[in-house]
C-alpha positions as CSV (number, residue, x, y, z in Angstrom):
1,X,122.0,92.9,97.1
2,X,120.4,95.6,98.3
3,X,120.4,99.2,96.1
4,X,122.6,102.0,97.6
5,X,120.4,104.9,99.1
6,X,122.2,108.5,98.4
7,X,121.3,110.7,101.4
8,X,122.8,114.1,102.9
9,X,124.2,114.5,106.0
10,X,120.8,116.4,107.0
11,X,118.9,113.3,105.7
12,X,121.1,110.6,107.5
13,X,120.3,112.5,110.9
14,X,116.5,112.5,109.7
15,X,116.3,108.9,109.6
16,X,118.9,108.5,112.4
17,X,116.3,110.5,114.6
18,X,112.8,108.9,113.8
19,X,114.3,105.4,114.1
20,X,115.6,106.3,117.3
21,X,111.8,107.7,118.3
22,X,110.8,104.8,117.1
23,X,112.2,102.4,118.9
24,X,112.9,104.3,122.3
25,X,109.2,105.8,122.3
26,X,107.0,104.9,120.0
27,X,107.7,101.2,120.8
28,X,106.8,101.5,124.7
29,X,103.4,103.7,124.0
30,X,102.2,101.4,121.6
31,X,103.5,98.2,124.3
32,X,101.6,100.1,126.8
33,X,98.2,100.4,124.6
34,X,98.5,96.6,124.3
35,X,99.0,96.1,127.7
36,X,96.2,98.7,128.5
37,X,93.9,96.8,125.5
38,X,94.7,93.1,127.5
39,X,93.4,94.3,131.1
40,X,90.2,95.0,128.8
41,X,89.1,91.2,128.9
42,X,87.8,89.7,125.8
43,X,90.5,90.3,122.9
44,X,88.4,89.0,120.3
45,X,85.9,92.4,120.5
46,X,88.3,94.7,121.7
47,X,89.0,97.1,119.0
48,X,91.8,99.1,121.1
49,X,93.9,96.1,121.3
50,X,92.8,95.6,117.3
51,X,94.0,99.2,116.9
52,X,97.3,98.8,118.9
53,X,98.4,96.0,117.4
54,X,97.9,97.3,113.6
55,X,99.9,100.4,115.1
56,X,102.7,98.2,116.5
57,X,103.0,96.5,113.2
58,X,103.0,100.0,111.6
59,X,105.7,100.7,113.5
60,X,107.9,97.9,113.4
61,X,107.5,97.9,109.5
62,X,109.5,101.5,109.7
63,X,111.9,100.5,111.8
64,X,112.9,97.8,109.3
65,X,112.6,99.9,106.4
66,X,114.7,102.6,108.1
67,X,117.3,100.0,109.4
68,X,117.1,98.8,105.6
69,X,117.9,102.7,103.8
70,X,120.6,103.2,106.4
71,X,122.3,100.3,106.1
72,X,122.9,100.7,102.3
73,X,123.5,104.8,102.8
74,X,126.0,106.2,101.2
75,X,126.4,109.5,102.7
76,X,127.5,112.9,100.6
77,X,129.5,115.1,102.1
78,X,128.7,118.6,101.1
79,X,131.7,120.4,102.4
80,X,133.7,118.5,99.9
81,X,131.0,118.6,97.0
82,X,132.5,120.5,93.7
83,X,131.1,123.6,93.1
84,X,132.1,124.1,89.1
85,X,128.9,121.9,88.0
86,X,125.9,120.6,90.0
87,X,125.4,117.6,92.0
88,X,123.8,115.8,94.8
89,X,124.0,117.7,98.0
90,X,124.0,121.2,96.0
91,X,121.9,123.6,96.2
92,X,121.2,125.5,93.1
93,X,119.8,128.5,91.8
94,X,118.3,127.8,88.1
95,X,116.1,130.2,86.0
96,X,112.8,128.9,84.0
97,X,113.4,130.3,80.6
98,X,109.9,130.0,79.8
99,X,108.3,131.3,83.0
100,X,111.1,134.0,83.5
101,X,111.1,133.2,87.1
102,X,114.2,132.0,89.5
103,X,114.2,128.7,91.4
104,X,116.5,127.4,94.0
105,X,116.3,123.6,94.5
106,X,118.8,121.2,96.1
107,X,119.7,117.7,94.5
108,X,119.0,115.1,97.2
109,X,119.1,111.0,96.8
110,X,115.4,109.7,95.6
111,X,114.8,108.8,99.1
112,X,114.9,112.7,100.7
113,X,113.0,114.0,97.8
114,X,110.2,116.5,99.0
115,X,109.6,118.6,96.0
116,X,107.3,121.5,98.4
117,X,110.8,121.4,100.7
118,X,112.5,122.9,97.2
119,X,114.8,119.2,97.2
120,X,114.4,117.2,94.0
121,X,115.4,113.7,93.3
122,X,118.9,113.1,91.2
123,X,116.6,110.7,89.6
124,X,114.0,112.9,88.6
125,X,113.7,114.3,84.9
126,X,115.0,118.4,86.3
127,X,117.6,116.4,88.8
128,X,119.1,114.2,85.7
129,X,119.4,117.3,83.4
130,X,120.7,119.5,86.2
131,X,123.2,117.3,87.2
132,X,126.9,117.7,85.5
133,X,125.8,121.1,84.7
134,X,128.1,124.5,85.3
135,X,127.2,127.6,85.8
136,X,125.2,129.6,83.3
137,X,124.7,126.7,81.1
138,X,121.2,125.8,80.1
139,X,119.4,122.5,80.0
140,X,116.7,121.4,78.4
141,X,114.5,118.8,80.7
142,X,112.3,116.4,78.8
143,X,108.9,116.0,80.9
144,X,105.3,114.9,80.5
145,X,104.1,118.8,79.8
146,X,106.8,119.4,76.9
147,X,110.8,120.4,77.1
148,X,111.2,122.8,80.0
149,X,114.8,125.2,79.9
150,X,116.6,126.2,82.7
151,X,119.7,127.9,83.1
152,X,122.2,127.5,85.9
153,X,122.2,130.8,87.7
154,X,124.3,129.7,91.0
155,X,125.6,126.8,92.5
156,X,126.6,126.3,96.0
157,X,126.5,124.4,99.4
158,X,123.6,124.1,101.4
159,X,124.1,125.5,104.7
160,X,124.3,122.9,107.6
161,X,121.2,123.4,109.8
């Protein structure tokens, strides 16, 4: 059986939309390269039929892995997500103790991570110790540079682009 995927409703319609591009665009411009690539001639030497057909496999690999993560979503629905401790689909501010600085991060599934987009994995070592947590408690995060501390500043929804 295949694993569950935790996604948001912002990363659901992420994945709803590039499988959708996929298979309504990206399939016909890459079936029109190849067709392009055949009126060539000789297949054999023909590096832009080579090149099309590497990008149609590209393609059709996605589209399966895609079909794959939203067929075992299981969507949270951040209107209803409790706001007295953290969890996935909240977006939370947290202070570094050590660096004396504020960070706002929201708790995604591992597969919407994107750690320069500010959303960290539930499965990461900061997403574990954050989540469960209320606010102003702190937590200490076990990572490869030492034990980090953060304490829970705010926690709220994440407001539905």
């Amino acid at each position: 059986m295949d694993e569950k995927k935790i996604l948001t409703y912002e990363g659901l319609k992420k994945y709803e939309d590039e499988l959708e591009n996929l298979k309504v665009v990206k399939r016909k411009e890459v079936a029109e390269k190849i067709k392009e690539a055949r009126e060539q001639g000789d297949l054999s030497e023909n590096a832009e039929y080579d090149a099309a057909k590497d990008e149609q496999r590209d393609i059709e690999a996605r589209i399966e892995e895609l079909e794959k993560i939203l067929k075992n979503a299981e969507v949270v629905v951040e209107e209803e997500v409790d706001l007295d401790k953290i969890s996935i689909g909240c977006k939370v501010k947290v202070k570094d103790i050590e660096l004396d600085e504020e960070v706002v991060y929201k708790i995604v599934g591992s597969s919407e991570a994107d750690s320069l987009k500010g959303k960290i994995s539930n499965e990461s070592p900061v997403g574990k110790a954050l989540i469960g947590a209320k606010k102003n408690q702190t937590v200490k995060v076990e990572t490869q540079v030492g034990v980090l501390k953060f304490k829970v500043l705010e926690i709220e929804r994440p407001q539905i682009a």
